């Protein structure tokens, strides 16, 4: 690793099997370069993602969490991602009360064909987390907005 | 627990940017891992044999394969470990190719990421439980959506194989775009002469039930057992009574109705049979133009019709059909001319589209096959073809090639010369794309034998000058500006997804790309499958392609359905939700959230109410699991414990 390369941070991604996991595969097949911080967990549907997973991850060592599902209306399970959207939006509002900057959590919709969009999402989110820095070495002030 | 870890080099695809030996060495240190190795090609036969042997030799009971995406080979390795006596759900995969080795060049960072990803898979695998499929009966009927050449081929192949077919076509007749074409490249045989007999076969086949002028309204169920709601749109003509005599069409006073079949190159009547070979050959009223609907009085056709088939009160009708598989062949659309202000945006009558020109060339078209300019009905002597009108044009939002325009332009140039021997054709092109069998020879014939002048360059502007249209373009080979005074200009407008394609995809739960074309299971190896079991693709719905390719896919999709239906019973996916009746408090929140209505109330002996999952209906999304306040309903294979095991592997403070 070159000396100037910043140290990796911990980013957890929950990706739905049908769209976003496929989108990440497409980005791979197309050899779209991405930062290496992200660790991907495959779930059947973004609606499977329990907000508690995200809170647990952030409290236990993750510096950022990304959730990605199918585009609204294009859910493999009809409307699992609508449930996801409702829950994840609520979580976003809640995070500041836990003393976590809501910018450390992002959810998005990416289809299996959108490799380029996946690349951009990962790159932007990773950069954002690096800008915020590590969550656990510094004591983050209660950043309730 | 004895976990075996197998790390694949994938030649240099993985080993090139990940130190696979180091990953294996690190895995040997992980508690629970009894065996770890790296191998050149794990998916190869010797690679799979190595897994099977290691399972026996090392008494492994959970297997992790770190290789390509599970979307590629999960099934392969599930079968492998099953052959060695393990439950197939004891397999976990770590995707170290698409998600690691292919997206970064930093070997150290990649190796580190791979080690963690494999550790996550090990943690999950240690929590994996054996799951067992149930078998269920498959309904051996197939729904084909779209009656173009691809859909008809699929329907006929299925029906000839003895399957019952439901064919739903949106427009009043089957045939699709091919029914509009005059001749077809590269043989110049008459399009309707080869398509017509297929259309008749579709109508007469006792295994095919055709719903024309109908659309799929709703789809419920899963592979093997779909319930389809079909909307039969009101035609205002009773098709049981209509004999297709056409008397109504002759007398209808609404003579300026838009002709969808002819793409508006000439008007039609409000009541019409779209073309002479239409199947079914039945009349239909367009209420946007019919005076009875627009003005509230007329009734001419009702008086004329010898069988009394006209019914202005007709309503849409919903019909239900049950099927076990679906083939989607809903074809394509064409970009609107108003996208091209530089070409007049459709305002100049003598600037037309390729498909409109087909109708002018066609003997059963509005000019009976005489090429006449729309403006003054004279024969054009100079015809200019503009290729890539919208295609390969990012400013138009269409970066892709429309696949068949180069070829049909050559065809139309040849036909123009055939029809009007003293005519001269010009073709403005970007590249000539003619890679099919006999195709390149064909485009050469247009130039060498029929004298079409090919100019390499884009057309920047078209404007009227007297009776002529001036076409201004560049000749990029000579580096000069070119101006041609044309009598008629034909734009090869770009192919788009069929109107309504995304909405249909959403009903089918299949993916579509940015442009609305449906996404196949794998770009090379699963060209007609989708990622939704039981749904297959054929023709231009998947992307622009010519007739031979569309027909090929129609047959391919049919053979996939035949293979699926070769068994009487299908195996269900056992990764479904299960309720722990001891912890369920009977709040029934899961019932309200399940998108499939798979959870029902159940009364236990003591009268206590709990949730109960109907296994064959559960699709395995896990929405209920994230809903349940008690963790009582768990999606198998993706339980809280399994996912948290992965989370905890990454997040150790
Ligand atoms: C000007 C022109 C000239 C051409 N010339 C040639 C040629 O010479 N040789 C050649 O090989 N190819 C040629 N082509 C290409 C050819 O038209 C296509 O390859 C072919 O029509 C593809 O068949 P398809 O069945 O996939 O789609 P389509 O022909 O588009 O058929 C799709 C059918 O599905 C129906 N449909 C759409 N949506 C729905 C829905 N939601 N529900 C139910 N039904 C629906 C449509 O009404 C249509 O009937 C030409 C194309 C153009 C534009
Ligand atoms: S949500 Fe949970 S507790 Fe409530 S009924 Fe369903 S399984 Fe039982
Ligand atoms: S996992 Fe739960 S919510 Fe999803 S289909 Fe099955 S029972 Fe319904």
PDB file of C-alpha atoms and ligand atoms in Angstrom, chain A residues 77, chain B residues 575-578 590 593-599 613-614 617-625 627 633 635, ligand 3:
ATOM      1  CA  UNK A  77     -40.881  -9.060  -3.718  1.00  0.00           C
TER       2      UNK A  77
ATOM      3  CA  UNK B 575     -35.476 -20.578   2.565  1.00  0.00           C
ATOM      4  CA  UNK B 576     -38.851 -19.400   3.878  1.00  0.00           C
ATOM      5  CA  UNK B 577     -40.049 -17.824   7.083  1.00  0.00           C
ATOM      6  CA  UNK B 578     -40.814 -19.942  10.157  1.00  0.00           C
ATOM      7  CA  UNK B 590     -46.283  -9.909  10.196  1.00  0.00           C
ATOM      8  CA  UNK B 593     -46.589  -6.563   6.213  1.00  0.00           C
ATOM      9  CA  UNK B 594     -46.162  -9.787   4.224  1.00  0.00           C
ATOM     10  CA  UNK B 595     -46.381  -8.716   0.557  1.00  0.00           C
ATOM     11  CA  UNK B 596     -47.580 -12.176  -0.447  1.00  0.00           C
ATOM     12  CA  UNK B 597     -50.275 -12.873   2.127  1.00  0.00           C
ATOM     13  CA  UNK B 598     -48.217 -15.868   3.212  1.00  0.00           C
ATOM     14  CA  UNK B 599     -48.800 -15.464   6.936  1.00  0.00           C
ATOM     15  CA  UNK B 613     -46.476 -19.243   7.471  1.00  0.00           C
ATOM     16  CA  UNK B 614     -47.806 -21.065   4.427  1.00  0.00           C
ATOM     17  CA  UNK B 617     -46.747 -19.064  -0.659  1.00  0.00           C
ATOM     18  CA  UNK B 618     -43.843 -17.460   1.222  1.00  0.00           C
ATOM     19  CA  UNK B 619     -41.429 -15.946  -1.279  1.00  0.00           C
ATOM     20  CA  UNK B 620     -38.620 -15.554   1.226  1.00  0.00           C
ATOM     21  CA  UNK B 621     -38.230 -11.790   1.362  1.00  0.00           C
ATOM     22  CA  UNK B 622     -37.865 -11.530   5.131  1.00  0.00           C
ATOM     23  CA  UNK B 623     -39.983  -8.403   5.492  1.00  0.00           C
ATOM     24  CA  UNK B 624     -41.843 -10.141   8.313  1.00  0.00           C
ATOM     25  CA  UNK B 625     -38.616 -10.945  10.145  1.00  0.00           C
ATOM     26  CA  UNK B 627     -41.169  -6.447  11.383  1.00  0.00           C
ATOM     27  CA  UNK B 633     -40.688 -15.158  12.780  1.00  0.00           C
ATOM     28  CA  UNK B 635     -36.508 -16.184   7.548  1.00  0.00           C
TER      29      UNK B 635
HETATM   30  S1  LIG C   3     -40.553 -13.991   4.294  1.00  0.00           S
HETATM   31 FE1  LIG C   3     -42.242 -13.314   5.608  1.00  0.00          FE
HETATM   32  S2  LIG C   3     -43.001 -11.431   4.641  1.00  0.00           S
HETATM   33 FE2  LIG C   3     -41.724 -12.474   3.093  1.00  0.00          FE
HETATM   34  S3  LIG C   3     -43.140 -13.741   1.941  1.00  0.00           S
HETATM   35 FE3  LIG C   3     -42.381 -15.050   3.588  1.00  0.00          FE
HETATM   36  S4  LIG C   3     -43.858 -14.810   5.221  1.00  0.00           S
HETATM   37 FE4  LIG C   3     -44.221 -13.106   3.807  1.00  0.00          FE
END
